[in-house]
Coordinates of C-alpha atoms and ligand atoms in Angstrom, one line a residue:
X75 CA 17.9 -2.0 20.2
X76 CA 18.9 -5.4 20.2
X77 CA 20.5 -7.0 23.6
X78 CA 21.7 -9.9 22.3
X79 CA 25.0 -11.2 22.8
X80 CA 27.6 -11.3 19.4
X81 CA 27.7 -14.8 18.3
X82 CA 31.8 -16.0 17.5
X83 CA 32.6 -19.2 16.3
X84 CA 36.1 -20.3 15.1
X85 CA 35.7 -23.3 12.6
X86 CA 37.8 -25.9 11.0
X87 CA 37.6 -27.6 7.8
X88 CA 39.8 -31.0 7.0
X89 CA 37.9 -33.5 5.0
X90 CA 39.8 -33.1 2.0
X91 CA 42.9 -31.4 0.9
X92 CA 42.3 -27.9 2.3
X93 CA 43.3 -27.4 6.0
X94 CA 41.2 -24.3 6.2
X95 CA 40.1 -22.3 9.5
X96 CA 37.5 -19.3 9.8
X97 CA 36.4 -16.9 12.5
X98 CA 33.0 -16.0 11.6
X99 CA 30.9 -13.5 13.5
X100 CA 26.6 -13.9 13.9
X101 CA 26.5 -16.4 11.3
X102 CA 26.8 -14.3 8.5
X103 CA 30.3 -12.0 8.9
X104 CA 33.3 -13.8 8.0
X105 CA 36.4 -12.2 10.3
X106 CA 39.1 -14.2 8.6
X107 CA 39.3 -17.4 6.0
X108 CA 42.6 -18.9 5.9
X109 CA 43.0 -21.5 3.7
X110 CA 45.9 -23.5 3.2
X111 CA 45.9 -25.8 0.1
X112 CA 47.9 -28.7 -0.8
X113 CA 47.2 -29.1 -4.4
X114 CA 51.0 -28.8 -5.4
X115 CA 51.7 -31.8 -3.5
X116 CA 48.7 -34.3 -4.7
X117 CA 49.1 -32.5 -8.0
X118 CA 52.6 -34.7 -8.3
X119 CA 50.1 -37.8 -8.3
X120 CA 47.1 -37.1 -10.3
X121 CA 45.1 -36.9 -7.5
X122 CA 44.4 -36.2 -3.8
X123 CA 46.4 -39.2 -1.6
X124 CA 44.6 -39.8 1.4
X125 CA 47.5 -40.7 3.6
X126 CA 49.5 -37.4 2.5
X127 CA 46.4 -35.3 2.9
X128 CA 45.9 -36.8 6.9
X129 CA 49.7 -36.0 7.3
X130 CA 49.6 -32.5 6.2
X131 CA 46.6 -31.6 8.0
X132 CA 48.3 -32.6 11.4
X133 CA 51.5 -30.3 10.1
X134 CA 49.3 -27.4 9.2
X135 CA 46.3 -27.3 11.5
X136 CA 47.5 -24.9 14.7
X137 CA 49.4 -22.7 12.2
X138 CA 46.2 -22.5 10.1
X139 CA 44.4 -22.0 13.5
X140 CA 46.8 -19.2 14.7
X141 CA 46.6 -17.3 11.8
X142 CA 42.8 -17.3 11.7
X143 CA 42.3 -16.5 15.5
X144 CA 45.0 -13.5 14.6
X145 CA 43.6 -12.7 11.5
X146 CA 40.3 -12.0 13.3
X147 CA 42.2 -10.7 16.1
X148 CA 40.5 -12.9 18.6
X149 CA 41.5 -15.2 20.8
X150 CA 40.4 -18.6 21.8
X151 CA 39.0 -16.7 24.9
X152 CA 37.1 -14.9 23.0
X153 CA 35.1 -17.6 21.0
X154 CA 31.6 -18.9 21.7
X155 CA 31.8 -22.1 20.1
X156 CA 33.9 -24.3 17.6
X157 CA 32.5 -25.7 14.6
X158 CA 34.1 -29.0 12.7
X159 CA 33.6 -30.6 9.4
X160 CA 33.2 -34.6 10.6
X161 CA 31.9 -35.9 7.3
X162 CA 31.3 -36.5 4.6
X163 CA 35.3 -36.9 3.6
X164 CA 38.3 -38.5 4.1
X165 CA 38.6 -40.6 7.4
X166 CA 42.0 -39.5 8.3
X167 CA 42.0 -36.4 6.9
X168 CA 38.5 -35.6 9.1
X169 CA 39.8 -37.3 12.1
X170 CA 42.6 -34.6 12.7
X171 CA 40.0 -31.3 12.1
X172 CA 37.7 -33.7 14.8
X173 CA 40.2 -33.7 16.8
X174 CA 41.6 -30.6 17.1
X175 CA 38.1 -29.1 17.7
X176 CA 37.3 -31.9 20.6
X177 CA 41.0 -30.6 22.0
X178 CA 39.9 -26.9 22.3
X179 CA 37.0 -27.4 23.5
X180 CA 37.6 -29.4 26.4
X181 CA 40.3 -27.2 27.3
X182 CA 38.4 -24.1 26.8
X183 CA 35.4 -25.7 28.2
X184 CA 33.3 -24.9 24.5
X185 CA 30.3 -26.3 23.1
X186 CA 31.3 -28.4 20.0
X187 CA 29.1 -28.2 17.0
X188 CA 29.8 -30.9 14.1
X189 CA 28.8 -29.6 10.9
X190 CA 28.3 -31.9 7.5
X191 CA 30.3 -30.4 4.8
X192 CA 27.6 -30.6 2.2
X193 CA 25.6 -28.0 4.5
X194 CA 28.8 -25.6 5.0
X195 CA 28.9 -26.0 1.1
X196 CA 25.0 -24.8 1.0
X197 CA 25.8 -22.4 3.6
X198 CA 28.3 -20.4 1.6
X199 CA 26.0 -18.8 0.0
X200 CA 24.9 -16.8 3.1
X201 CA 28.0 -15.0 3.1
X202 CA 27.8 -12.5 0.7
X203 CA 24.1 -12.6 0.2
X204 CA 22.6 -11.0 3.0
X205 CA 18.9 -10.8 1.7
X206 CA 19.3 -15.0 1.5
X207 CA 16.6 -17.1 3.6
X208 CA 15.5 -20.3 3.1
X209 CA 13.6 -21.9 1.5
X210 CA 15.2 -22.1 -1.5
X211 CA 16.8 -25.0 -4.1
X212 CA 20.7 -25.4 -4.0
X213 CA 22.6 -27.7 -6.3
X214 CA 26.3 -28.6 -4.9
X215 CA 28.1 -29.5 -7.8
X216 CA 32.1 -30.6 -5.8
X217 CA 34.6 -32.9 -6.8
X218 CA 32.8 -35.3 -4.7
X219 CA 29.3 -34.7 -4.4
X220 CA 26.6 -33.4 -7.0
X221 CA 23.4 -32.5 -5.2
X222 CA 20.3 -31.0 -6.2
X223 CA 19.1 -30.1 -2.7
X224 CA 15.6 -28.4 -1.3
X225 CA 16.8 -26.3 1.8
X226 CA 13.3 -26.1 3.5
X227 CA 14.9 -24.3 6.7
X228 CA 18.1 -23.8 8.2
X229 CA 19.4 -27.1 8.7
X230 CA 16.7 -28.6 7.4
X231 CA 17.1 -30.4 3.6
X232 CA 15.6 -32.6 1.0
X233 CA 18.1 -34.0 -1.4
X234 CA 15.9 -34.1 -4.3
X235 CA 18.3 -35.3 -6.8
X236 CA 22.0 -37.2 -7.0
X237 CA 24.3 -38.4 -9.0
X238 CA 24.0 -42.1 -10.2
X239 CA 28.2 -42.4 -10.9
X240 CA 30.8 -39.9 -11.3
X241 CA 30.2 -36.6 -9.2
X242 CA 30.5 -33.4 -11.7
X243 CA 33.7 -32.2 -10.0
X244 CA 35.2 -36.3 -10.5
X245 CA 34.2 -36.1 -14.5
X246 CA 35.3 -32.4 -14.7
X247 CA 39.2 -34.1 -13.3
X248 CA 39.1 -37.6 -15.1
X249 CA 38.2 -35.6 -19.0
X250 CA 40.8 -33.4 -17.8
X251 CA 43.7 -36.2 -17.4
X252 CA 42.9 -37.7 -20.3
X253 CA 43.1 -34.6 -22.4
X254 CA 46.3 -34.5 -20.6
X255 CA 45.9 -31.1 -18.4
X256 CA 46.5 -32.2 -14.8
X257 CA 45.4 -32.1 -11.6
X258 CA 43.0 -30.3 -11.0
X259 CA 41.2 -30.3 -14.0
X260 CA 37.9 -28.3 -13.2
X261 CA 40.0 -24.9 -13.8
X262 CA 41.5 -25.8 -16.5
X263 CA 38.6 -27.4 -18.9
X264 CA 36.8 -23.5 -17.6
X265 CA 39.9 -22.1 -19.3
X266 CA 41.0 -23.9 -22.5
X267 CA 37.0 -23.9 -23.1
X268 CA 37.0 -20.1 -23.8
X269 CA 39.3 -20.5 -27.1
X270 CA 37.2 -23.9 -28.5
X271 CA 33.4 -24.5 -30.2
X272 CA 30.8 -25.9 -27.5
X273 CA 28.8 -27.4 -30.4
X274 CA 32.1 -29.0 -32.0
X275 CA 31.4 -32.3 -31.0
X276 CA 27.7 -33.5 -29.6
X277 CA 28.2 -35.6 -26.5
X278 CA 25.6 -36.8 -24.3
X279 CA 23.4 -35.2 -22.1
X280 CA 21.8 -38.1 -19.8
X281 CA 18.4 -38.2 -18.6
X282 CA 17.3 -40.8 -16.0
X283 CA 13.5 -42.1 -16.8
X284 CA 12.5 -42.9 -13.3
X285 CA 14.2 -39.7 -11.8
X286 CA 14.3 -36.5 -13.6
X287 CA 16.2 -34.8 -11.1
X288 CA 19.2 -37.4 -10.8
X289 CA 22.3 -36.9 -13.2
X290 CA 24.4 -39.2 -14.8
X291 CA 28.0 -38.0 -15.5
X292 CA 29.8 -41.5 -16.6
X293 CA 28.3 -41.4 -20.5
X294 CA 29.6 -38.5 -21.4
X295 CA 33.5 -39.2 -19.4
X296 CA 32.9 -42.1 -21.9
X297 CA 31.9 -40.6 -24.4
X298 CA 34.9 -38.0 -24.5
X299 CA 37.7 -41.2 -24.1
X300 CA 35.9 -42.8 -26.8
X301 CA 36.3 -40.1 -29.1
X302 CA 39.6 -39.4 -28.5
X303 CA 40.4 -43.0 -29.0
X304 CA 38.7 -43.1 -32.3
X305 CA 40.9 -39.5 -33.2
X306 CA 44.0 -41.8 -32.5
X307 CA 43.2 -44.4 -34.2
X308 CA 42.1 -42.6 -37.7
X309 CA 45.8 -40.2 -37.0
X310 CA 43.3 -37.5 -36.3
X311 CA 44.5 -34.5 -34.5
X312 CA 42.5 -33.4 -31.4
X313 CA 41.1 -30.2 -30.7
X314 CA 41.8 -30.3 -27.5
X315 CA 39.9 -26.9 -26.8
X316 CA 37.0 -28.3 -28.7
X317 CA 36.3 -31.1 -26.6
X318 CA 36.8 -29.3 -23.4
X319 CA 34.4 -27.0 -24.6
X320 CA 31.7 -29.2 -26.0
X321 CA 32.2 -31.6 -23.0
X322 CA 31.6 -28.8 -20.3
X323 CA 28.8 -28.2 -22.3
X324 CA 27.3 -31.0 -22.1
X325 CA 27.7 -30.9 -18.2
X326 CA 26.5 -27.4 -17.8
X327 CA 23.3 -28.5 -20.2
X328 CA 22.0 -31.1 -17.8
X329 CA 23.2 -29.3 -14.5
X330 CA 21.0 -26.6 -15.8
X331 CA 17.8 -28.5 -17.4
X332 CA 17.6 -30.7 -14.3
X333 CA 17.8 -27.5 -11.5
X334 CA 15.6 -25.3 -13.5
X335 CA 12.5 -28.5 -12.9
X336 CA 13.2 -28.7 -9.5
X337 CA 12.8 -25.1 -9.2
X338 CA 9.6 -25.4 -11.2
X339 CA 8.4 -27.9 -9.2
X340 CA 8.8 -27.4 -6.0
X341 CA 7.4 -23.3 -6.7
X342 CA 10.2 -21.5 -5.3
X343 CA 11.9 -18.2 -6.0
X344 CA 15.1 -18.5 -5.4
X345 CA 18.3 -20.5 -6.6
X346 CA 21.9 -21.0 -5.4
X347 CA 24.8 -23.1 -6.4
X348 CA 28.0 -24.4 -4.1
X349 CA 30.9 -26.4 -4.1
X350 CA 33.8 -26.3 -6.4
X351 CA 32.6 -26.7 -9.6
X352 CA 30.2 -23.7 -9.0
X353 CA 32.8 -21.1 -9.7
X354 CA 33.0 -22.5 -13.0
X355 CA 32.4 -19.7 -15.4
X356 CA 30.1 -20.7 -18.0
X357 CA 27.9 -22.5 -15.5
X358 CA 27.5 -19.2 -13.8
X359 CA 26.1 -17.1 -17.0
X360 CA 24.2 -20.8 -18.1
X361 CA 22.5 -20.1 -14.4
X362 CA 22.3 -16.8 -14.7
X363 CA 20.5 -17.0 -17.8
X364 CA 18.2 -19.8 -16.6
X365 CA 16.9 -17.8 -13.7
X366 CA 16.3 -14.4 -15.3
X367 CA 14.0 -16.1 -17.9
X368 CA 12.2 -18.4 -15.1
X369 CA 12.1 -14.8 -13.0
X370 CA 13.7 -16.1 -10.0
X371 CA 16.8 -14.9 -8.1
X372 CA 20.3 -16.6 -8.7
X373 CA 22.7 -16.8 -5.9
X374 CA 26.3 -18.2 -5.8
X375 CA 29.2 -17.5 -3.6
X376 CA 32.8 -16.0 -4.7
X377 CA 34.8 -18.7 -6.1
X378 CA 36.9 -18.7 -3.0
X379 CA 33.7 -19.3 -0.9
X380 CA 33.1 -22.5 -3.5
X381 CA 36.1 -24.6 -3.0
X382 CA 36.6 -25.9 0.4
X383 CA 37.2 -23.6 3.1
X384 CA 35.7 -23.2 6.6
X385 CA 34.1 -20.0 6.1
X386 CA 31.4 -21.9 5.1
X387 CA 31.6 -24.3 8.3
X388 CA 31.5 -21.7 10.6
X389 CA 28.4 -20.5 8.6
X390 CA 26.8 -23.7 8.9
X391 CA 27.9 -24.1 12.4
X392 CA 26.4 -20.7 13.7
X393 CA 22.9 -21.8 12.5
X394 CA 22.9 -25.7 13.7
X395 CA 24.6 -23.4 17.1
X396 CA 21.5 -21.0 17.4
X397 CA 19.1 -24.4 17.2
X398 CA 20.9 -25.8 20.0
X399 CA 22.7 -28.9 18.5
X400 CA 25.7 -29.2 20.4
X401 CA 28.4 -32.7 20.0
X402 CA 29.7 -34.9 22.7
X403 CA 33.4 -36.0 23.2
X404 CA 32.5 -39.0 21.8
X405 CA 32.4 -36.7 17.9
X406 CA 33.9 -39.4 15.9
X407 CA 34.8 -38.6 12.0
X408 CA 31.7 -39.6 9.9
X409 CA 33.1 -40.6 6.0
X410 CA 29.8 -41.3 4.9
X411 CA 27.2 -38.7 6.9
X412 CA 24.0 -38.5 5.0
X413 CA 22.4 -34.7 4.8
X414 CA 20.3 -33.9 7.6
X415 CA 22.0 -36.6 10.4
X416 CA 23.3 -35.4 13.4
Ligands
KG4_518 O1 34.3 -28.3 -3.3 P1 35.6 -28.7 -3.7 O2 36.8 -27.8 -3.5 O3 36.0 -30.1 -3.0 C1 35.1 -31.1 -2.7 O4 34.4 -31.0 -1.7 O5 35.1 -32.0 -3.6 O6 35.6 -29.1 -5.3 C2 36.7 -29.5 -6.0 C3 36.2 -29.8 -7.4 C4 37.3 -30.4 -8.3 O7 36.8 -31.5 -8.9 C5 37.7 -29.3 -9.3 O8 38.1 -29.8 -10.5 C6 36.3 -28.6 -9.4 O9 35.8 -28.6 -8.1 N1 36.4 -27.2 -9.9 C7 35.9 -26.8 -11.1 C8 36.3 -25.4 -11.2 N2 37.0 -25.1 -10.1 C9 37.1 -26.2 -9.3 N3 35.2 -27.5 -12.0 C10 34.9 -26.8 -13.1 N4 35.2 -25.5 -13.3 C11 35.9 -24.8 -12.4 N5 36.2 -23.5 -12.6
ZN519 ZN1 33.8 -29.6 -0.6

């Protein structure tokens, strides 16, 4: 019989445009998730407005808190630690989820454990799959990031791969705009797709010489304008399904071809993917497909698990917790914070 102590941890999540908090119990059992998104307001611009996303943050964070704490029916007396996102992301929006956490802690008198949100992102994946162990390869495919990662431990990681440009999320939104379906446009190329050809139109799939596990996303953005440029210009009409399709092809063929080597390589037997652009749906059965015939497993978390949410940072925080890495008060916000600093 095991003596040891539960584990809670309430974590926060700001770097973006989610204001998200989670209890989450031993590192693996998710009490509540609450997420609050502010999509309809940067949706009005195109785009997430960093200012406006800082400023809603400070609005929403103690409600978010509140209803997470009651959610889980907790209280803060009740938690063992907090975990923070304080990079990579926003400044302003990460200063205010930095914060917050530093706040509670000091008056609660808590240990204060920073987490990177690429590793919450990785960490997702524990969730729901409790057989998952490192090691294993992840690729985080976001709006801002696309990484082909080697998690060697908990908390410990190689990135492996990068992209050189756009991240896969960034080129999912810009084909988007300019085949005029909004903000944001991840969902919505993974819809319209379904009723167009993904071998209507051949764009490219790049391959970088020197690195075989980097990507590449700006050809084939360019690609896409430059086609529908020529379209105008000859009074051609555009499918717009078409080249949703054959562009999110195009993405999903290289996301695919580049993981599936690393897995090869590196002899391992198990594969997951994270971030927002993992719940898209034919990347999913491409995976799927890709691991059964290499006969490894394929792990990915439910969609609400891949967009940003602090589930995943409580996740995180509970291992980096459990290894003893605990923040100061001088935890500043950390825009740029490379995998594997602390
Ligand atoms: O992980 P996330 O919520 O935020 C970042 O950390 O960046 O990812 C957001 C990105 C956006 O670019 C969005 O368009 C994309 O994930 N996304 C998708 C899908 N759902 C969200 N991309 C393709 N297919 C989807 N189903
Ligand atoms: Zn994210």
């Amino acid at each position: 019989m095991s003596t040891e102590k539960d584990i809670y941890i309430l974590a926060i999540e700001s770097s973006c445009d989610e204001t998200a908090a989670s209890v989450v119990k031993n590192g693996r059992c998710v009490l509540s998730n609450v997420i609050s998104s502010q999509i309809e307001l940067h949706k009005l611009y195109g785009g997430v407005v960093p200012e406006i996303a800082s400023r809603k943050h400070i609005e929403k964070i103690n409600q978010v808190i509140e209803e997470a704490l009651n959610q889980a029916e907790m209280t803060l007396d009740d938690l063992d630690a907090i975990g923070v996102t304080y990079g990579p992301g926003l400044v302003g929006a990460l200063l205010v989820g930095v914060a917050e956490a530093k706040a509670i802690c000091y008056a609660k008198r808590l240990p204060l454990v920073g987490v990177h949100h690429i590793e919450g992102h990785i960490s997702a994946n524990y969730i729901e799959n409790p057989d998952l162990e490192p090691p294993f390869i992840c690729l985080v495919v976001s709006g801002g990031h696309t990484h082909l990662v080697a998690v060697k431990d908990y908390g410990t990681y190689e990135i492996i791969g990068r992209t050189r440009d756009d991240a896969a999320g960034e080129a999912f939104d810009k084909v988007a705009r300019a085949i005029g379906l909004g903000y944001p446009g991840g969902p919505k190329i993974d819809k319209l797709s379904r009723e167009g050809r993904p071998d209507a139109i051949q764009f490219p799939r790049a391959k970088l010489e020197d690195s075989p596990y980097d990507f590449s996303f700006s050809g084939v953005k360019s690609a896409v304008l430059n086609y529908l440029n020529s379209c105008q210009m000859k009074g051609e009409e555009v499918n717009r399904a078409d080249v949703a399709a054959s562009f999110q092809q195009a993405v999903c063929d290289v996301l695919v071809e580049h993981a599936m080597l690393a897995v090869r390589d590196y002899d391992l037997d198990k594969f997951a993917i994270a971030g927002g652009v993992a719940s898209n749906s034919t990347l999913r059965e491409a995976f799927a497909r890709a691991c059964e015939k290499e006969k490894i497993q394929f792990y990915h978390p439910s969609p609400i698990f891949c967009t940003d949410n602090a589930a995943m940072i409580g996740v995180a925080a509970y291992y980096e917790y459990i290894a003893g890495t605990r923040h100061g008060w001088d935890l500043n916000a950390v825009p740029n914070l490379k995998l594997g600093e602390r």
